[in-house]
Short mmCIF file of C-alpha atoms in Angstrom, two decimals:
data_model
loop_
_atom_site.label_atom_id
_atom_site.label_comp_id
_atom_site.label_asym_id
_atom_site.label_seq_id
_atom_site.Cartn_x
_atom_site.Cartn_y
_atom_site.Cartn_z
CA MET A 90 127.72 37.72 140.29
CA LYS A 91 126.41 36.97 136.83
CA LYS A 92 122.81 37.48 138.02
CA ASN A 93 123.70 40.88 139.47
CA PHE A 94 125.24 41.96 136.16
CA ILE A 95 122.12 40.94 134.22
CA ALA A 96 119.87 42.77 136.67
CA ALA A 97 121.93 45.95 136.36
CA GLY A 98 121.72 45.78 132.56
CA MET A 99 117.95 45.42 132.67
CA LEU A 100 117.67 48.44 134.93
CA ALA A 101 119.79 50.52 132.51
CA VAL A 102 117.60 49.52 129.56
CA ALA A 103 114.48 50.38 131.50
CA ALA A 104 115.96 53.74 132.39
CA CYS A 105 116.71 54.49 128.72
CA HIS A 106 113.16 53.61 127.72
CA SER A 107 111.86 55.86 130.47
CA VAL A 108 113.75 58.86 129.08
CA SER A 109 112.95 58.23 125.45
CA ASP A 110 109.20 57.93 126.12
CA LYS A 111 109.11 61.70 126.59
CA SER A 112 108.30 63.17 123.15
CA PRO A 113 110.01 66.38 121.92
CA ALA A 114 106.63 68.12 121.95
CA ALA A 115 106.14 67.28 125.59
CA ALA A 116 109.60 68.58 126.39
CA VAL A 117 108.91 71.89 124.64
CA GLN A 118 105.56 72.15 126.38
CA GLN A 119 107.32 71.70 129.73
CA SER A 120 110.07 74.20 129.03
CA ASP A 121 107.79 76.85 127.43
CA THR A 122 104.90 76.62 129.91
CA LEU A 123 105.02 78.41 133.26
CA ARG A 124 102.97 79.85 136.04
CA VAL A 125 103.31 83.49 136.97
CA PRO A 126 104.77 84.01 140.45
CA ASP A 127 102.62 86.14 142.72
CA ALA A 128 105.37 88.77 142.87
CA LEU A 129 105.09 89.39 139.13
CA LYS A 130 101.32 89.31 138.68
CA SER A 131 101.00 93.05 139.27
CA LYS A 132 103.65 93.78 136.62
CA ILE A 133 102.05 92.03 133.68
CA ASN A 134 98.85 92.61 131.79
CA ILE A 135 96.80 89.98 129.92
CA ALA A 136 94.32 90.93 127.19
CA ALA A 137 92.46 89.31 124.29
CA VAL A 138 93.97 89.48 120.81
CA GLU A 139 92.18 92.01 118.59
CA SER A 140 91.40 92.06 114.87
CA THR A 141 91.79 95.04 112.59
CA SER A 142 91.34 95.91 108.93
CA TRP A 143 94.75 95.73 107.27
CA SER A 144 96.02 96.21 103.74
CA ARG A 145 99.44 95.24 102.41
CA GLN A 146 101.72 98.21 101.67
CA ILE A 147 104.11 98.08 98.69
CA ALA A 148 106.59 100.86 97.91
CA ALA A 149 108.29 101.36 94.54
CA ALA A 150 110.55 104.00 93.01
CA GLY A 151 109.33 105.80 89.91
CA VAL A 152 109.81 108.73 87.55
CA ILE A 153 107.30 111.17 86.07
CA LYS A 154 106.68 110.99 82.31
CA ALA A 155 104.48 112.80 79.82
CA ILE A 156 101.64 110.66 78.44
CA PRO A 157 102.62 109.74 74.85
CA THR A 158 99.18 110.56 73.41
CA GLN A 159 99.42 114.00 75.02
CA TYR A 160 102.92 114.72 73.74
CA ALA A 161 104.03 115.85 70.28
CA GLU A 162 107.34 116.68 68.64
CA ILE A 163 106.78 119.23 65.89
CA ALA A 164 108.85 118.72 62.75
CA PRO A 165 108.64 120.89 59.59
CA PRO A 166 106.69 119.10 56.84
CA PHE A 167 109.43 119.78 54.27
CA PRO A 168 112.85 121.44 54.01
CA GLY A 169 112.30 125.18 53.70
CA ARG A 170 112.68 128.64 55.16
CA ILE A 171 110.86 129.86 58.28
CA THR A 172 108.99 133.05 57.33
CA LYS A 173 107.00 133.67 60.50
CA VAL A 174 107.14 132.42 64.11
CA MET A 175 104.12 132.50 66.41
CA LEU A 176 105.15 130.04 69.13
CA GLN A 177 107.20 130.71 72.24
CA LEU A 178 108.24 128.72 75.31
CA GLY A 179 105.40 128.21 77.76
CA MET A 180 102.73 129.24 75.26
CA LYS A 181 99.39 127.49 75.79
CA THR A 182 97.90 125.98 72.66
CA SER A 183 94.68 124.34 71.55
CA GLN A 184 94.43 121.87 68.70
CA GLY A 185 94.96 123.85 65.49
CA THR A 186 96.82 126.82 67.00
CA PRO A 187 99.23 128.31 64.38
CA LEU A 188 102.87 127.75 65.36
CA PHE A 189 105.04 128.94 62.46
CA GLU A 190 105.07 129.43 58.68
CA ILE A 191 107.46 127.76 56.24
CA THR A 192 107.91 127.92 52.48
CA SER A 193 110.20 126.67 49.72
CA PRO A 194 110.49 126.94 45.91
CA ASP A 195 109.22 123.37 45.57
CA PHE A 196 106.16 124.19 47.65
CA ILE A 197 105.38 127.25 45.52
CA ALA A 198 105.79 125.13 42.35
CA ALA A 199 103.36 122.55 43.76
CA GLN A 200 100.86 125.34 44.41
CA LYS A 201 101.15 126.62 40.84
CA ALA A 202 100.67 123.12 39.43
CA TYR A 203 97.60 122.64 41.60
CA PHE A 204 95.89 125.88 40.59
CA GLN A 205 96.77 125.33 36.91
CA GLU A 206 95.29 121.83 36.91
CA LYS A 207 92.25 123.02 38.83
CA THR A 208 91.55 125.66 36.16
CA GLN A 209 92.07 123.21 33.30
CA LEU A 210 89.75 120.68 34.98
CA GLN A 211 87.03 123.30 35.29
CA GLN A 212 87.42 124.18 31.58
CA ALA A 213 87.32 120.53 30.52
CA GLU A 214 84.20 119.98 32.62
CA ARG A 215 82.42 122.94 31.04
CA ALA A 216 83.36 121.71 27.52
CA TRP A 217 82.06 118.24 28.29
CA LYS A 218 78.76 119.57 29.62
CA ARG A 219 78.41 121.84 26.55
CA GLN A 220 78.83 118.83 24.24
CA GLN A 221 76.26 116.92 26.29
CA ASP A 222 73.81 119.78 25.83
CA LEU A 223 74.49 120.00 22.06
CA VAL A 224 73.94 116.28 21.59
CA ALA A 225 70.74 116.46 23.64
CA HIS A 226 69.37 119.15 21.25
CA GLY A 227 70.49 117.28 18.11
CA VAL A 228 73.20 119.75 17.19
CA GLY A 229 76.41 118.11 18.42
CA THR A 230 78.03 114.87 17.33
CA GLN A 231 78.79 111.76 19.33
CA LYS A 232 82.45 112.01 18.34
CA ASP A 233 82.81 115.51 19.82
CA LEU A 234 81.05 114.35 23.01
CA GLU A 235 83.39 111.41 23.45
CA GLU A 236 86.45 113.59 22.85
CA ALA A 237 85.21 116.11 25.43
CA GLN A 238 84.60 113.32 27.96
CA THR A 239 88.07 111.88 27.38
CA ALA A 240 89.65 115.32 27.80
CA TYR A 241 87.73 115.79 31.08
CA GLU A 242 88.87 112.44 32.48
CA VAL A 243 92.48 113.20 31.56
CA GLU A 244 92.33 116.60 33.28
CA LYS A 245 90.64 115.07 36.30
CA LYS A 246 93.55 112.66 36.69
CA GLU A 247 96.08 115.47 36.34
CA TYR A 248 94.18 117.45 38.95
CA GLU A 249 94.28 114.52 41.39
CA ASN A 250 98.04 114.24 40.87
CA ALA A 251 98.40 117.96 41.64
CA VAL A 252 96.36 117.52 44.83
CA MET A 253 98.64 114.68 45.91
CA GLY A 254 101.63 116.90 45.15
CA LEU A 255 100.32 119.44 47.65
CA ARG A 256 99.52 116.85 50.27
CA VAL A 257 103.16 115.71 50.16
CA PHE A 258 103.86 119.11 51.72
CA LYS A 259 101.04 118.45 54.23
CA ALA A 260 99.03 121.32 52.82
CA ASP A 261 95.24 121.37 52.56
CA PRO A 262 94.25 122.14 48.92
CA GLU A 263 90.91 123.54 50.06
CA HIS A 264 92.59 126.22 52.18
CA ILE A 265 95.64 127.14 50.13
CA VAL A 266 96.39 130.50 48.52
CA LEU A 267 98.87 130.78 45.68
CA GLY A 268 102.23 132.00 47.01
CA GLN A 269 101.20 131.67 50.65
CA PRO A 270 103.63 129.90 53.06
CA LEU A 271 102.44 126.75 54.78
CA VAL A 272 101.14 127.32 58.32
CA VAL A 273 102.13 124.55 60.74
CA HIS A 274 99.47 124.03 63.43
CA ALA A 275 99.51 122.41 66.88
CA PRO A 276 98.27 118.81 66.64
CA ILE A 277 97.09 118.75 70.28
CA ALA A 278 96.18 121.13 73.08
CA GLY A 279 98.99 121.74 75.53
CA GLU A 280 102.05 123.87 76.24
CA ILE A 281 105.23 124.57 74.28
CA THR A 282 108.01 122.95 76.31
CA GLU A 283 110.83 123.27 73.75
CA ASN A 284 111.38 125.69 70.86
CA LYS A 285 114.18 125.67 68.30
CA VAL A 286 112.37 127.66 65.60
CA VAL A 287 114.30 130.76 64.44
CA LEU A 288 112.81 133.33 62.09
CA GLY A 289 114.52 133.24 58.70
CA GLN A 290 116.38 129.96 59.23
CA PHE A 291 116.46 127.43 56.42
CA ILE A 292 115.70 123.94 57.69
CA ARG A 293 117.32 121.27 55.54
CA ASP A 294 116.20 118.18 57.46
CA ASP A 295 112.44 117.81 57.54
CA ALA A 296 112.66 114.83 59.97
CA ALA A 297 114.20 116.76 62.88
CA SER A 298 111.96 118.13 65.64
CA VAL A 299 112.05 121.92 66.00
CA ALA A 300 109.52 122.24 68.84
CA THR A 301 107.92 120.11 71.55
CA LEU A 302 104.32 120.36 72.70
CA ALA A 303 102.96 118.58 75.77
CA ASN A 304 99.66 118.46 77.59
CA LEU A 305 100.68 118.02 81.24
CA ALA A 306 97.22 118.27 82.82
CA GLU A 307 97.73 114.56 83.47
CA VAL A 308 101.04 112.71 83.66
CA TRP A 309 102.25 109.16 83.95
CA ILE A 310 104.43 107.79 86.72
CA ALA A 311 106.51 104.83 85.61
CA ALA A 312 107.07 102.80 88.79
CA GLN A 313 109.39 99.79 88.96
CA VAL A 314 107.64 97.13 91.07
CA LYS A 315 109.57 94.08 92.26
CA GLU A 316 108.67 90.78 90.66
CA LYS A 317 107.58 89.27 94.00
CA ASP A 318 105.05 92.07 94.62
CA ILE A 319 103.43 92.36 91.20
CA ARG A 320 100.70 89.81 92.01
CA PHE A 321 99.17 92.25 94.49
CA LEU A 322 98.66 95.03 91.89
CA HIS A 323 95.83 95.41 89.39
CA THR A 324 94.71 97.95 86.80
CA GLY A 325 92.51 100.53 88.49
CA ASP A 326 94.16 100.23 91.93
CA GLU A 327 94.63 103.52 93.72
CA CYS A 328 97.97 104.57 95.18
CA THR A 329 99.75 107.44 96.91
CA VAL A 330 102.68 109.30 95.38
CA ASP A 331 105.47 111.00 97.35
CA VAL A 332 107.46 113.45 95.23
CA VAL A 333 111.02 114.16 96.29
CA ALA A 334 110.78 117.76 95.05
CA LEU A 335 107.41 118.36 96.76
CA PRO A 336 107.73 117.10 100.34
CA GLY A 337 104.45 116.89 102.24
CA THR A 338 102.29 116.99 99.11
CA ASP A 339 99.49 114.40 99.09
CA ILE A 340 99.08 113.08 95.54
CA LYS A 341 96.69 110.30 94.56
CA GLY A 342 97.00 108.21 91.40
CA LYS A 343 95.46 105.19 89.70
CA VAL A 344 97.18 102.24 88.02
CA SER A 345 96.48 102.47 84.28
CA HIS A 346 98.76 99.70 82.97
CA VAL A 347 100.89 96.83 84.27
CA ASN A 348 103.63 95.88 81.82
CA ALA A 349 103.54 92.33 80.47
CA MET A 350 107.34 91.98 80.45
CA VAL A 351 109.86 91.65 83.29
CA ASP A 352 113.08 93.65 83.20
CA GLU A 353 115.64 90.85 83.48
CA ASP A 354 118.35 93.12 84.90
CA SER A 355 116.36 94.57 87.81
CA ARG A 356 113.75 91.76 88.09
CA SER A 357 111.03 94.38 88.17
CA ILE A 358 107.91 95.21 86.15
CA GLN A 359 107.00 98.70 85.00
CA VAL A 360 103.65 99.92 86.30
CA LEU A 361 102.13 103.10 84.82
CA ILE A 362 100.09 105.32 87.14
CA THR A 363 97.93 108.19 85.87
CA VAL A 364 98.11 111.27 88.11
CA PRO A 365 96.22 114.58 87.72
CA ASN A 366 98.52 117.58 87.34
CA THR A 367 96.32 120.62 86.85
CA SER A 368 98.79 122.83 88.74
CA HIS A 369 101.70 121.58 86.57
CA ALA A 370 103.74 121.07 89.74
CA LEU A 371 104.74 117.61 88.53
CA LYS A 372 107.52 117.84 85.94
CA PRO A 373 108.55 114.99 83.64
CA GLY A 374 111.82 113.53 84.91
CA MET A 375 111.08 114.06 88.64
CA TYR A 376 111.78 111.11 90.95
CA VAL A 377 108.94 109.81 93.13
CA THR A 378 108.05 107.01 95.51
CA VAL A 379 104.77 105.21 94.88
CA ARG A 380 102.95 103.48 97.73
CA PHE A 381 100.41 100.84 96.74
CA SER A 382 97.79 99.41 99.10
CA ASP A 383 96.26 95.97 98.68
CA GLN A 384 92.53 95.40 99.34
CA PRO A 385 91.82 95.70 103.09
CA ALA A 386 91.23 92.41 104.90
CA PRO A 387 90.77 91.36 108.56
CA ALA A 388 94.05 90.71 110.38
CA VAL A 389 95.21 89.96 113.92
CA GLN A 390 97.23 92.65 115.64
CA VAL A 391 99.06 92.76 118.97
CA PRO A 392 100.87 95.50 120.88
CA ALA A 393 104.59 95.71 120.17
CA THR A 394 105.19 95.36 123.93
CA ALA A 395 103.82 91.79 123.76
CA LEU A 396 106.65 90.51 121.56
CA LEU A 397 109.72 88.62 122.71
CA GLN A 398 112.50 88.06 120.19
CA ALA A 399 113.62 84.42 120.30
CA SER A 400 116.31 83.65 117.73
CA GLU A 401 114.89 84.80 114.41
CA ASN A 402 111.19 84.29 115.32
CA PRO A 403 109.26 86.57 117.69
CA CYS A 404 107.22 84.97 120.48
CA VAL A 405 104.34 85.89 122.74
CA PHE A 406 103.01 84.39 125.98
CA VAL A 407 99.54 82.91 125.50
CA ALA A 408 97.32 82.60 128.56
CA LEU A 409 95.76 79.14 129.01
CA ALA A 410 92.42 78.47 130.68
CA ASP A 411 94.06 77.02 133.80
CA GLY A 412 96.09 80.17 134.43
CA ARG A 413 99.37 78.96 132.96
CA LEU A 414 101.26 80.80 130.23
CA VAL A 415 102.79 79.16 127.19
CA LYS A 416 105.44 80.72 124.97
CA ARG A 417 104.44 80.55 121.29
CA ARG A 418 106.32 81.51 118.14
CA ILE A 419 104.39 83.75 115.74
CA THR A 420 104.87 85.27 112.28
CA THR A 421 104.68 89.04 112.15
CA GLY A 422 104.03 91.55 109.40
CA PRO A 423 104.24 95.35 109.23
CA THR A 424 104.22 97.55 112.31
CA ASN A 425 103.34 101.18 112.99
CA GLY A 426 105.59 101.26 116.06
CA GLN A 427 102.82 100.54 118.59
CA GLN A 428 100.84 97.72 116.98
CA VAL A 429 102.17 94.74 115.02
CA ILE A 430 100.25 92.70 112.44
CA VAL A 431 100.42 88.94 113.12
CA SER A 432 100.19 86.84 109.95
CA GLY A 433 100.45 83.44 111.66
CA GLY A 434 100.48 81.72 115.05
CA LEU A 435 97.62 83.55 116.79
CA GLU A 436 93.86 83.62 116.51
CA GLN A 437 91.45 86.38 117.37
CA HIS A 438 90.15 86.36 120.98
CA GLU A 439 93.11 84.33 122.31
CA LYS A 440 94.55 85.96 125.42
CA ILE A 441 98.20 87.00 125.59
CA VAL A 442 100.54 88.95 127.84
CA THR A 443 100.48 92.49 126.42
CA GLN A 444 102.60 94.24 129.08
CA GLY A 445 105.56 92.96 131.11
CA ALA A 446 106.38 89.93 128.96
CA PHE A 447 110.10 90.59 129.42
CA TYR A 448 109.73 89.78 133.17
CA LEU A 449 108.77 86.23 132.16
CA ALA A 450 111.46 85.65 129.54
CA ASP A 451 113.98 84.06 131.92
CA LEU A 452 111.57 82.12 134.14
CA LYS A 453 111.71 78.33 134.00
#
């Protein structure tokens, strides 16, 4: 009786070892490998995996902005009265185009001081040269020459102060006429996009903008790119812009700057894209979607009909050399609806079931 009990125990241990000798990999291989029944062979298709040129697509929201160097807010150079207005909304300008005229009692006083000092400097210079000529001919005295030179240097300093007094009003002394209002010119070529100038108004604050000038032949798009995607973008990369207000319009741009700082609230980085805008269809403030493309690289692709969804990971059936099929998990990327990029789990030229894989899903 005791011998029988020992023998039974040894058989149980042997049985346990027999089961445990089967590795998990072998078990998976058994359960995921099958042969196609003859009845199903006509319903499936097997083909080699193909390679294609693929580039990563990144989309980001953005807004159109004027380029700062092509944008100017026009402020009067000093508090004063507007005496003439030449600008109007939508007016095209070149650099130096007259916009409006402004004057004030202080500006007129600065003009008078300038012309007075200019005349006195000219007189002092003539007197100094006359004394130089007299001394050279033995008629004048050294004392008179030194006094004339001192008077000239004093007047020259006064003249320089008068010039600076005019420049405070942003006036050019070489092109000023006594009593003439100051003409404010366009600093850049562009278009008047805002105008608050009213003929006859007296402007008390010389720091406030009264007109806006922008050159919109090119604009910036400020796109907010997610932190995880920024490593794929570089200065000079080309991109495509979809404008909400201009559906169907194909607009190309180029990355001109990638911000060095991350917005901590949105975890995004601002990327500036330069876009041509000769038609002026793009308006600052418009919302857009920017689509970036990474450098093309070879990638494996399979038909969407080859995929089986198992849990969270898609699978395909790979054809082995002996005619069996093995189910294999793969990692997929973007799809165009008919073809799917495979980023892991398959190699080019491997053969898979491309049609009818769903017939095999429940076979054991």
